[in-house]
PDB file of N, CA and C in Angstrom:
ATOM      1  N   MET A  22      82.213 121.581 106.054  1.00 62.00           N
ATOM      2  CA  MET A  22      82.644 120.782 104.933  1.00 62.00           C
ATOM      3  C   MET A  22      83.797 119.860 105.331  1.00 62.00           C
ATOM      4  N   ILE A  23      84.676 120.341 106.187  1.00 67.00           N
ATOM      5  CA  ILE A  23      85.815 119.533 106.615  1.00 67.00           C
ATOM      6  C   ILE A  23      85.333 118.318 107.404  1.00 67.00           C
ATOM      7  N   LEU A  24      84.334 118.479 108.247  1.00 74.00           N
ATOM      8  CA  LEU A  24      83.869 117.376 109.075  1.00 74.00           C
ATOM      9  C   LEU A  24      83.264 116.244 108.260  1.00 74.00           C
ATOM     10  N   LEU A  25      82.751 116.534 107.085  1.00 76.00           N
ATOM     11  CA  LEU A  25      82.176 115.504 106.247  1.00 76.00           C
ATOM     12  C   LEU A  25      83.229 114.531 105.718  1.00 76.00           C
ATOM     13  N   ILE A  26      84.432 114.984 105.540  1.00 77.00           N
ATOM     14  CA  ILE A  26      85.494 114.144 104.983  1.00 77.00           C
ATOM     15  C   ILE A  26      86.485 113.681 106.048  1.00 77.00           C
ATOM     16  N   GLU A  27      86.451 114.276 107.217  1.00 79.00           N
ATOM     17  CA  GLU A  27      87.455 114.010 108.250  1.00 79.00           C
ATOM     18  C   GLU A  27      87.434 112.557 108.735  1.00 79.00           C
ATOM     19  N   TRP A  28      86.308 111.895 108.724  1.00 80.00           N
ATOM     20  CA  TRP A  28      86.226 110.520 109.214  1.00 80.00           C
ATOM     21  C   TRP A  28      87.059 109.566 108.369  1.00 80.00           C
ATOM     22  N   THR A  29      87.324 109.921 107.115  1.00 84.00           N
ATOM     23  CA  THR A  29      88.120 109.037 106.266  1.00 84.00           C
ATOM     24  C   THR A  29      89.589 108.998 106.698  1.00 84.00           C
ATOM     25  N   HIS A  30      90.026 110.024 107.426  1.00 82.00           N
ATOM     26  CA  HIS A  30      91.415 110.044 107.875  1.00 82.00           C
ATOM     27  C   HIS A  30      91.699 108.895 108.835  1.00 82.00           C
ATOM     28  N   GLY A  31      90.774 108.615 109.720  1.00 82.00           N
ATOM     29  CA  GLY A  31      90.969 107.511 110.653  1.00 82.00           C
ATOM     30  C   GLY A  31      91.089 106.178 109.946  1.00 82.00           C
ATOM     31  N   ILE A  32      90.264 105.975 108.942  1.00 87.00           N
ATOM     32  CA  ILE A  32      90.311 104.717 108.189  1.00 87.00           C
ATOM     33  C   ILE A  32      91.609 104.623 107.394  1.00 87.00           C
ATOM     34  N   SER A  33      91.947 105.688 106.669  1.00 86.00           N
ATOM     35  CA  SER A  33      93.143 105.631 105.826  1.00 86.00           C
ATOM     36  C   SER A  33      94.416 105.554 106.659  1.00 86.00           C
ATOM     37  N   TYR A  34      94.451 106.229 107.803  1.00 85.00           N
ATOM     38  CA  TYR A  34      95.636 106.182 108.660  1.00 85.00           C
ATOM     39  C   TYR A  34      95.816 104.789 109.244  1.00 85.00           C
ATOM     40  N   GLY A  35      94.716 104.166 109.654  1.00 86.00           N
ATOM     41  CA  GLY A  35      94.799 102.804 110.167  1.00 86.00           C
ATOM     42  C   GLY A  35      95.243 101.816 109.104  1.00 86.00           C
ATOM     43  N   LEU A  36      94.717 101.961 107.904  1.00 89.00           N
ATOM     44  CA  LEU A  36      95.133 101.090 106.806  1.00 89.00           C
ATOM     45  C   LEU A  36      96.599 101.310 106.439  1.00 89.00           C
ATOM     46  N   PHE A  37      97.043 102.561 106.515  1.00 87.00           N
ATOM     47  CA  PHE A  37      98.436 102.870 106.209  1.00 87.00           C
ATOM     48  C   PHE A  37      99.372 102.174 107.190  1.00 87.00           C
ATOM     49  N   TYR A  38      99.092 102.284 108.484  1.00 87.00           N
ATOM     50  CA  TYR A  38      99.972 101.660 109.466  1.00 87.00           C
ATOM     51  C   TYR A  38      99.961 100.141 109.347  1.00 87.00           C
ATOM     52  N   THR A  39      98.811  99.576 109.047  1.00 89.00           N
ATOM     53  CA  THR A  39      98.733  98.131 108.864  1.00 89.00           C
ATOM     54  C   THR A  39      99.554  97.689 107.656  1.00 89.00           C
ATOM     55  N   SER A  40      99.420  98.409 106.545  1.00 89.00           N
ATOM     56  CA  SER A  40     100.180  98.045 105.350  1.00 89.00           C
ATOM     57  C   SER A  40     101.671  98.293 105.541  1.00 89.00           C
ATOM     58  N   LEU A  41     102.026  99.313 106.323  1.00 88.00           N
ATOM     59  CA  LEU A  41     103.432  99.579 106.613  1.00 88.00           C
ATOM     60  C   LEU A  41     104.045  98.422 107.393  1.00 88.00           C
ATOM     61  N   ALA A  42     103.329  97.918 108.374  1.00 88.00           N
ATOM     62  CA  ALA A  42     103.829  96.786 109.160  1.00 88.00           C
ATOM     63  C   ALA A  42     103.930  95.535 108.296  1.00 88.00           C
ATOM     64  N   SER A  43     102.943  95.314 107.448  1.00 89.00           N
ATOM     65  CA  SER A  43     102.949  94.147 106.577  1.00 89.00           C
ATOM     66  C   SER A  43     104.105  94.202 105.584  1.00 89.00           C
ATOM     67  N   TYR A  44     104.330  95.363 104.994  1.00 86.00           N
ATOM     68  CA  TYR A  44     105.430  95.527 104.044  1.00 86.00           C
ATOM     69  C   TYR A  44     106.781  95.312 104.726  1.00 86.00           C
ATOM     70  N   ALA A  45     106.922  95.870 105.912  1.00 87.00           N
ATOM     71  CA  ALA A  45     108.192  95.717 106.632  1.00 87.00           C
ATOM     72  C   ALA A  45     108.444  94.259 106.978  1.00 87.00           C
ATOM     73  N   LYS A  46     107.393  93.534 107.368  1.00 88.00           N
ATOM     74  CA  LYS A  46     107.565  92.120 107.703  1.00 88.00           C
ATOM     75  C   LYS A  46     107.921  91.292 106.472  1.00 88.00           C
ATOM     76  N   LYS A  47     107.278  91.569 105.337  1.00 87.00           N
ATOM     77  CA  LYS A  47     107.574  90.813 104.125  1.00 87.00           C
ATOM     78  C   LYS A  47     108.973  91.123 103.587  1.00 87.00           C
ATOM     79  N   SER A  48     109.448  92.335 103.823  1.00 85.00           N
ATOM     80  CA  SER A  48     110.764  92.732 103.318  1.00 85.00           C
ATOM     81  C   SER A  48     111.908  92.231 104.184  1.00 85.00           C
ATOM     82  N   ALA A  49     111.608  91.879 105.400  1.00 88.00           N
ATOM     83  CA  ALA A  49     112.661  91.521 106.356  1.00 88.00           C
ATOM     84  C   ALA A  49     113.132  90.084 106.167  1.00 88.00           C
ATOM     85  N   THR A  50     114.368  89.868 106.557  1.00 88.00           N
ATOM     86  CA  THR A  50     114.872  88.496 106.602  1.00 88.00           C
ATOM     87  C   THR A  50     114.293  87.818 107.837  1.00 88.00           C
ATOM     88  N   PRO A  51     114.175  86.508 107.811  1.00 89.00           N
ATOM     89  CA  PRO A  51     113.601  85.811 108.971  1.00 89.00           C
ATOM     90  C   PRO A  51     114.379  86.119 110.253  1.00 89.00           C
ATOM     91  N   GLY A  52     113.640  86.485 111.283  1.00 90.00           N
ATOM     92  CA  GLY A  52     114.249  86.808 112.570  1.00 90.00           C
ATOM     93  C   GLY A  52     114.504  88.290 112.777  1.00 90.00           C
ATOM     94  N   ALA A  53     114.416  89.090 111.715  1.00 90.00           N
ATOM     95  CA  ALA A  53     114.685  90.531 111.829  1.00 90.00           C
ATOM     96  C   ALA A  53     113.443  91.365 111.567  1.00 90.00           C
ATOM     97  N   GLU A  54     112.273  90.758 111.674  1.00 90.00           N
ATOM     98  CA  GLU A  54     111.032  91.469 111.354  1.00 90.00           C
ATOM     99  C   GLU A  54     110.813  92.682 112.250  1.00 90.00           C
ATOM    100  N   ALA A  55     111.004  92.497 113.557  1.00 90.00           N
ATOM    101  CA  ALA A  55     110.764  93.592 114.493  1.00 90.00           C
ATOM    102  C   ALA A  55     111.749  94.741 114.275  1.00 90.00           C
ATOM    103  N   THR A  56     112.988  94.415 113.962  1.00 92.00           N
ATOM    104  CA  THR A  56     113.995  95.447 113.722  1.00 92.00           C
ATOM    105  C   THR A  56     113.649  96.258 112.477  1.00 92.00           C
ATOM    106  N   ILE A  57     113.266  95.575 111.415  1.00 91.00           N
ATOM    107  CA  ILE A  57     112.918  96.275 110.175  1.00 91.00           C
ATOM    108  C   ILE A  57     111.672  97.122 110.375  1.00 91.00           C
ATOM    109  N   GLN A  58     110.693  96.607 111.101  1.00 90.00           N
ATOM    110  CA  GLN A  58     109.490  97.390 111.366  1.00 90.00           C
ATOM    111  C   GLN A  58     109.820  98.646 112.158  1.00 90.00           C
ATOM    112  N   SER A  59     110.694  98.554 113.133  1.00 91.00           N
ATOM    113  CA  SER A  59     111.048  99.737 113.915  1.00 91.00           C
ATOM    114  C   SER A  59     111.831 100.747 113.075  1.00 91.00           C
ATOM    115  N   VAL A  60     112.678 100.261 112.164  1.00 91.00           N
ATOM    116  CA  VAL A  60     113.416 101.176 111.287  1.00 91.00           C
ATOM    117  C   VAL A  60     112.452 101.895 110.337  1.00 91.00           C
ATOM    118  N   VAL A  61     111.496 101.153 109.775  1.00 90.00           N
ATOM    119  CA  VAL A  61     110.531 101.755 108.854  1.00 90.00           C
ATOM    120  C   VAL A  61     109.660 102.773 109.583  1.00 90.00           C
ATOM    121  N   TYR A  62     109.162 102.413 110.771  1.00 89.00           N
ATOM    122  CA  TYR A  62     108.327 103.339 111.535  1.00 89.00           C
ATOM    123  C   TYR A  62     109.091 104.588 111.951  1.00 89.00           C
ATOM    124  N   SER A  63     110.318 104.411 112.433  1.00 91.00           N
ATOM    125  CA  SER A  63     111.073 105.583 112.868  1.00 91.00           C
ATOM    126  C   SER A  63     111.469 106.466 111.690  1.00 91.00           C
ATOM    127  N   THR A  64     111.717 105.868 110.531  1.00 90.00           N
ATOM    128  CA  THR A  64     112.001 106.667 109.343  1.00 90.00           C
ATOM    129  C   THR A  64     110.779 107.487 108.955  1.00 90.00           C
ATOM    130  N   TYR A  65     109.606 106.860 108.981  1.00 87.00           N
ATOM    131  CA  TYR A  65     108.376 107.586 108.647  1.00 87.00           C
ATOM    132  C   TYR A  65     108.100 108.687 109.659  1.00 87.00           C
ATOM    133  N   GLU A  66     108.079 108.329 110.929  1.00 88.00           N
ATOM    134  CA  GLU A  66     107.716 109.296 111.964  1.00 88.00           C
ATOM    135  C   GLU A  66     108.782 110.380 112.144  1.00 88.00           C
ATOM    136  N   GLY A  67     110.036 109.996 112.170  1.00 89.00           N
ATOM    137  CA  GLY A  67     111.093 110.962 112.425  1.00 89.00           C
ATOM    138  C   GLY A  67     111.472 111.778 111.209  1.00 89.00           C
ATOM    139  N   LEU A  68     111.911 111.098 110.190  1.00 90.00           N
ATOM    140  CA  LEU A  68     112.406 111.775 108.995  1.00 90.00           C
ATOM    141  C   LEU A  68     111.270 112.355 108.158  1.00 90.00           C
ATOM    142  N   GLY A  69     110.268 111.542 107.871  1.00 87.00           N
ATOM    143  CA  GLY A  69     109.174 111.985 107.008  1.00 87.00           C
ATOM    144  C   GLY A  69     108.367 113.128 107.603  1.00 87.00           C
ATOM    145  N   CYS A  70     107.946 112.978 108.842  1.00 89.00           N
ATOM    146  CA  CYS A  70     107.150 114.037 109.473  1.00 89.00           C
ATOM    147  C   CYS A  70     107.980 115.295 109.723  1.00 89.00           C
ATOM    148  N   GLY A  71     109.235 115.108 110.068  1.00 91.00           N
ATOM    149  CA  GLY A  71     110.104 116.272 110.301  1.00 91.00           C
ATOM    150  C   GLY A  71     110.310 117.094 109.040  1.00 91.00           C
ATOM    151  N   ILE A  72     110.625 116.437 107.952  1.00 93.00           N
ATOM    152  CA  ILE A  72     110.809 117.144 106.682  1.00 93.00           C
ATOM    153  C   ILE A  72     109.495 117.766 106.223  1.00 93.00           C
ATOM    154  N   GLY A  73     108.394 117.027 106.397  1.00 91.00           N
ATOM    155  CA  GLY A  73     107.084 117.566 106.030  1.00 91.00           C
ATOM    156  C   GLY A  73     106.732 118.822 106.800  1.00 91.00           C
ATOM    157  N   ASN A  74     107.023 118.840 108.088  1.00 94.00           N
ATOM    158  CA  ASN A  74     106.741 120.032 108.894  1.00 94.00           C
ATOM    159  C   ASN A  74     107.597 121.221 108.480  1.00 94.00           C
ATOM    160  N   ILE A  75     108.845 120.959 108.181  1.00 94.00           N
ATOM    161  CA  ILE A  75     109.726 122.053 107.745  1.00 94.00           C
ATOM    162  C   ILE A  75     109.260 122.618 106.410  1.00 94.00           C
ATOM    163  N   LEU A  76     108.966 121.747 105.454  1.00 93.00           N
ATOM    164  CA  LEU A  76     108.511 122.216 104.138  1.00 93.00           C
ATOM    165  C   LEU A  76     107.169 122.938 104.221  1.00 93.00           C
ATOM    166  N   ALA A  77     106.268 122.437 105.060  1.00 94.00           N
ATOM    167  CA  ALA A  77     104.978 123.113 105.233  1.00 94.00           C
ATOM    168  C   ALA A  77     105.171 124.499 105.846  1.00 94.00           C
ATOM    169  N   GLY A  78     106.050 124.612 106.825  1.00 95.00           N
ATOM    170  CA  GLY A  78     106.317 125.920 107.432  1.00 95.00           C
ATOM    171  C   GLY A  78     106.908 126.901 106.444  1.00 95.00           C
ATOM    172  N   VAL A  79     107.831 126.440 105.620  1.00 96.00           N
ATOM    173  CA  VAL A  79     108.419 127.302 104.589  1.00 96.00           C
ATOM    174  C   VAL A  79     107.347 127.702 103.582  1.00 96.00           C
ATOM    175  N   GLY A  80     106.504 126.757 103.187  1.00 95.00           N
ATOM    176  CA  GLY A  80     105.422 127.065 102.251  1.00 95.00           C
ATOM    177  C   GLY A  80     104.446 128.076 102.826  1.00 95.00           C
ATOM    178  N   PHE A  81     104.082 127.929 104.100  1.00 95.00           N
ATOM    179  CA  PHE A  81     103.165 128.881 104.737  1.00 95.00           C
ATOM    180  C   PHE A  81     103.767 130.277 104.771  1.00 95.00           C
ATOM    181  N   ASP A  82     105.061 130.347 105.050  1.00 96.00           N
ATOM    182  CA  ASP A  82     105.710 131.665 105.136  1.00 96.00           C
ATOM    183  C   ASP A  82     105.844 132.343 103.782  1.00 96.00           C
ATOM    184  N   TYR A  83     106.191 131.591 102.753  1.00 96.00           N
ATOM    185  CA  TYR A  83     106.510 132.213 101.473  1.00 96.00           C
ATOM    186  C   TYR A  83     105.339 132.307 100.494  1.00 96.00           C
ATOM    187  N   ILE A  84     104.462 131.309 100.457  1.00 96.00           N
ATOM    188  CA  ILE A  84     103.381 131.378  99.469  1.00 96.00           C
ATOM    189  C   ILE A  84     101.991 131.399 100.090  1.00 96.00           C
ATOM    190  N   GLY A  85     101.900 131.245 101.391  1.00 95.00           N
ATOM    191  CA  GLY A  85     100.607 131.325 102.056  1.00 95.00           C
ATOM    192  C   GLY A  85      99.969 129.959 102.276  1.00 95.00           C
ATOM    193  N   THR A  86      98.975 129.957 103.139  1.00 93.00           N
ATOM    194  CA  THR A  86      98.347 128.716 103.541  1.00 93.00           C
ATOM    195  C   THR A  86      97.571 128.060 102.402  1.00 93.00           C
ATOM    196  N   LYS A  87      96.722 128.821 101.734  1.00 94.00           N
ATOM    197  CA  LYS A  87      95.889 128.245 100.673  1.00 94.00           C
ATOM    198  C   LYS A  87      96.724 127.702  99.527  1.00 94.00           C
ATOM    199  N   GLN A  88      97.718 128.445  99.113  1.00 95.00           N
ATOM    200  CA  GLN A  88      98.566 127.991  98.007  1.00 95.00           C
ATOM    201  C   GLN A  88      99.382 126.758  98.396  1.00 95.00           C
ATOM    202  N   THR A  89      99.847 126.723  99.639  1.00 95.00           N
ATOM    203  CA  THR A  89     100.606 125.557 100.092  1.00 95.00           C
ATOM    204  C   THR A  89      99.748 124.307 100.036  1.00 95.00           C
ATOM    205  N   PHE A  90      98.520 124.389 100.572  1.00 94.00           N
ATOM    206  CA  PHE A  90      97.637 123.228 100.533  1.00 94.00           C
ATOM    207  C   PHE A  90      97.256 122.860  99.100  1.00 94.00           C
ATOM    208  N   PHE A  91      97.099 123.848  98.247  1.00 95.00           N
ATOM    209  CA  PHE A  91      96.777 123.580  96.848  1.00 95.00           C
ATOM    210  C   PHE A  91      97.897 122.807  96.165  1.00 95.00           C
ATOM    211  N   TYR A  92      99.125 123.279  96.318  1.00 95.00           N
ATOM    212  CA  TYR A  92     100.257 122.620  95.674  1.00 95.00           C
ATOM    213  C   TYR A  92     100.545 121.247  96.283  1.00 95.00           C
ATOM    214  N   VAL A  93     100.370 121.125  97.575  1.00 93.00           N
ATOM    215  CA  VAL A  93     100.554 119.820  98.218  1.00 93.00           C
ATOM    216  C   VAL A  93      99.492 118.843  97.723  1.00 93.00           C
ATOM    217  N   GLY A  94      98.259 119.315  97.539  1.00 94.00           N
ATOM    218  CA  GLY A  94      97.198 118.469  97.010  1.00 94.00           C
ATOM    219  C   GLY A  94      97.507 117.985  95.605  1.00 94.00           C
ATOM    220  N   ILE A  95      98.003 118.876  94.773  1.00 96.00           N
ATOM    221  CA  ILE A  95      98.393 118.483  93.408  1.00 96.00           C
ATOM    222  C   ILE A  95      99.535 117.475  93.447  1.00 96.00           C
ATOM    223  N   PHE A  96     100.509 117.726  94.310  1.00 95.00           N
ATOM    224  CA  PHE A  96     101.650 116.822  94.434  1.00 95.00           C
ATOM    225  C   PHE A  96     101.200 115.424  94.834  1.00 95.00           C
ATOM    226  N   PHE A  97     100.324 115.329  95.829  1.00 93.00           N
ATOM    227  CA  PHE A  97      99.895 114.012  96.295  1.00 93.00           C
ATOM    228  C   PHE A  97      98.934 113.343  95.320  1.00 93.00           C
ATOM    229  N   ALA A  98      98.192 114.104  94.549  1.00 95.00           N
ATOM    230  CA  ALA A  98      97.363 113.502  93.498  1.00 95.00           C
ATOM    231  C   ALA A  98      98.258 112.871  92.434  1.00 95.00           C
ATOM    232  N   CYS A  99      99.332 113.551  92.070  1.00 97.00           N
ATOM    233  CA  CYS A  99     100.289 112.988  91.108  1.00 97.00           C
ATOM    234  C   CYS A  99     100.987 111.759  91.683  1.00 97.00           C
ATOM    235  N   CYS A 100     101.350 111.809  92.963  1.00 94.00           N
ATOM    236  CA  CYS A 100     101.974 110.648  93.604  1.00 94.00           C
ATOM    237  C   CYS A 100     101.018 109.463  93.641  1.00 94.00           C
ATOM    238  N   SER A 101      99.738 109.710  93.889  1.00 94.00           N
ATOM    239  CA  SER A 101      98.747 108.631  93.902  1.00 94.00           C
ATOM    240  C   SER A 101      98.600 108.006  92.522  1.00 94.00           C
ATOM    241  N   ALA A 102      98.525 108.841  91.497  1.00 96.00           N
ATOM    242  CA  ALA A 102      98.419 108.326  90.136  1.00 96.00           C
ATOM    243  C   ALA A 102      99.648 107.502  89.769  1.00 96.00           C
ATOM    244  N   LEU A 103     100.820 107.978  90.130  1.00 96.00           N
ATOM    245  CA  LEU A 103     102.053 107.252  89.848  1.00 96.00           C
ATOM    246  C   LEU A 103     102.092 105.923  90.608  1.00 96.00           C
ATOM    247  N   SER A 104     101.658 105.928  91.838  1.00 92.00           N
ATOM    248  CA  SER A 104     101.623 104.705  92.631  1.00 92.00           C
ATOM    249  C   SER A 104     100.675 103.669  92.040  1.00 92.00           C
ATOM    250  N   ILE A 105      99.508 104.109  91.598  1.00 93.00           N
ATOM    251  CA  ILE A 105      98.555 103.201  90.971  1.00 93.00           C
ATOM    252  C   ILE A 105      99.138 102.635  89.679  1.00 93.00           C
ATOM    253  N   LEU A 106      99.777 103.465  88.885  1.00 94.00           N
ATOM    254  CA  LEU A 106     100.388 103.018  87.633  1.00 94.00           C
ATOM    255  C   LEU A 106     101.481 101.985  87.881  1.00 94.00           C
ATOM    256  N   ILE A 107     102.342 102.252  88.839  1.00 91.00           N
ATOM    257  CA  ILE A 107     103.418 101.306  89.161  1.00 91.00           C
ATOM    258  C   ILE A 107     102.845  99.996  89.685  1.00 91.00           C
ATOM    259  N   SER A 108     101.805 100.072  90.502  1.00 88.00           N
ATOM    260  CA  SER A 108     101.171  98.858  91.023  1.00 88.00           C
ATOM    261  C   SER A 108     100.564  98.024  89.898  1.00 88.00           C
ATOM    262  N   LEU A 109      99.915  98.673  88.957  1.00 88.00           N
ATOM    263  CA  LEU A 109      99.325  97.944  87.841  1.00 88.00           C
ATOM    264  C   LEU A 109     100.389  97.275  86.974  1.00 88.00           C
ATOM    265  N   ILE A 110     101.463  97.988  86.702  1.00 87.00           N
ATOM    266  CA  ILE A 110     102.544  97.426  85.889  1.00 87.00           C
ATOM    267  C   ILE A 110     103.196  96.250  86.613  1.00 87.00           C
ATOM    268  N   THR A 111     103.452  96.411  87.893  1.00 84.00           N
ATOM    269  CA  THR A 111     104.070  95.340  88.681  1.00 84.00           C
ATOM    270  C   THR A 111     103.153  94.131  88.779  1.00 84.00           C
ATOM    271  N   CYS A 112     101.871  94.369  88.973  1.00 81.00           N
ATOM    272  CA  CYS A 112     100.912  93.269  89.085  1.00 81.00           C
ATOM    273  C   CYS A 112     100.833  92.490  87.777  1.00 81.00           C
ATOM    274  N   ARG A 113     100.794  93.181  86.657  1.00 79.00           N
ATOM    275  CA  ARG A 113     100.749  92.497  85.359  1.00 79.00           C
ATOM    276  C   ARG A 113     102.007  91.683  85.121  1.00 79.00           C
ATOM    277  N   ARG A 114     103.143  92.240  85.502  1.00 74.00           N
ATOM    278  CA  ARG A 114     104.412  91.523  85.326  1.00 74.00           C
ATOM    279  C   ARG A 114     104.433  90.269  86.194  1.00 74.00           C
ATOM    280  N   ASP A 115     103.950  90.371  87.425  1.00 70.00           N
ATOM    281  CA  ASP A 115     103.914  89.210  88.311  1.00 70.00           C
ATOM    282  C   ASP A 115     102.962  88.143  87.785  1.00 70.00           C
ATOM    283  N   ILE A 116     101.839  88.555  87.226  1.00 71.00           N
ATOM    284  CA  ILE A 116     100.887  87.593  86.670  1.00 71.00           C
ATOM    285  C   ILE A 116     101.500  86.879  85.470  1.00 71.00           C
ATOM    286  N   LYS A 117     102.171  87.608  84.587  1.00 69.00           N
ATOM    287  CA  LYS A 117     102.807  86.981  83.428  1.00 69.00           C
ATOM    288  C   LYS A 117     103.897  86.011  83.862  1.00 69.00           C
ATOM    289  N   THR A 118     104.670  86.370  84.876  1.00 72.00           N
ATOM    290  CA  THR A 118     105.715  85.490  85.386  1.00 72.00           C
ATOM    291  C   THR A 118     105.104  84.222  85.972  1.00 72.00           C
ATOM    292  N   GLU A 119     104.012  84.369  86.695  1.00 68.00           N
ATOM    293  CA  GLU A 119     103.341  83.219  87.296  1.00 68.00           C
ATOM    294  C   GLU A 119     102.763  82.305  86.219  1.00 68.00           C
ATOM    295  N   ILE A 120     102.201  82.870  85.175  1.00 67.00           N
ATOM    296  CA  ILE A 120     101.652  82.058  84.086  1.00 67.00           C
ATOM    297  C   ILE A 120     102.762  81.277  83.394  1.00 67.00           C
ATOM    298  N   LYS A 121     103.908  81.912  83.150  1.00 68.00           N
ATOM    299  CA  LYS A 121     105.023  81.215  82.511  1.00 68.00           C
ATOM    300  C   LYS A 121     105.531  80.082  83.400  1.00 68.00           C
ATOM    301  N   ARG A 122     105.558  80.304  84.698  1.00 68.00           N
ATOM    302  CA  ARG A 122     106.062  79.287  85.625  1.00 68.00           C
ATOM    303  C   ARG A 122     105.105  78.100  85.692  1.00 68.00           C
ATOM    304  N   VAL A 123     103.805  78.363  85.633  1.00 68.00           N
ATOM    305  CA  VAL A 123     102.806  77.295  85.679  1.00 68.00           C
ATOM    306  C   VAL A 123     102.864  76.454  84.413  1.00 68.00           C
ATOM    307  N   ARG A 124     103.083  77.086  83.267  1.00 67.00           N
ATOM    308  CA  ARG A 124     103.130  76.370  81.989  1.00 67.00           C
ATOM    309  C   ARG A 124     104.342  75.468  81.877  1.00 67.00           C
ATOM    310  N   VAL A 125     105.423  75.831  82.505  1.00 60.00           N
ATOM    311  CA  VAL A 125     106.671  75.050  82.388  1.00 60.00           C
ATOM    312  C   VAL A 125     106.670  73.876  83.282  1.00 60.00           C
TER     313      VAL A 125
END
């Protein structure tokens, strides 16, 4: 069953890194794109993965493997829903702002 869904990890991981680089470049001031990209990547790889490994280890020790994956799955489903909601609200706000600017 795992092998049927495992191929999606390669696609989603590649899309994640591409969007991470794009976001870092758009957020950076001109001339500092590479610096911002390296800060974003090192924060993700160093801080994010390190904290994730520690929390997963604590979860495995105290509540077990199945429960840890269950709760992490619920957490990330909620994060996905929240991300979609924020994106929709932001997109609508940007569209309304653009319409007002075009009319003026």
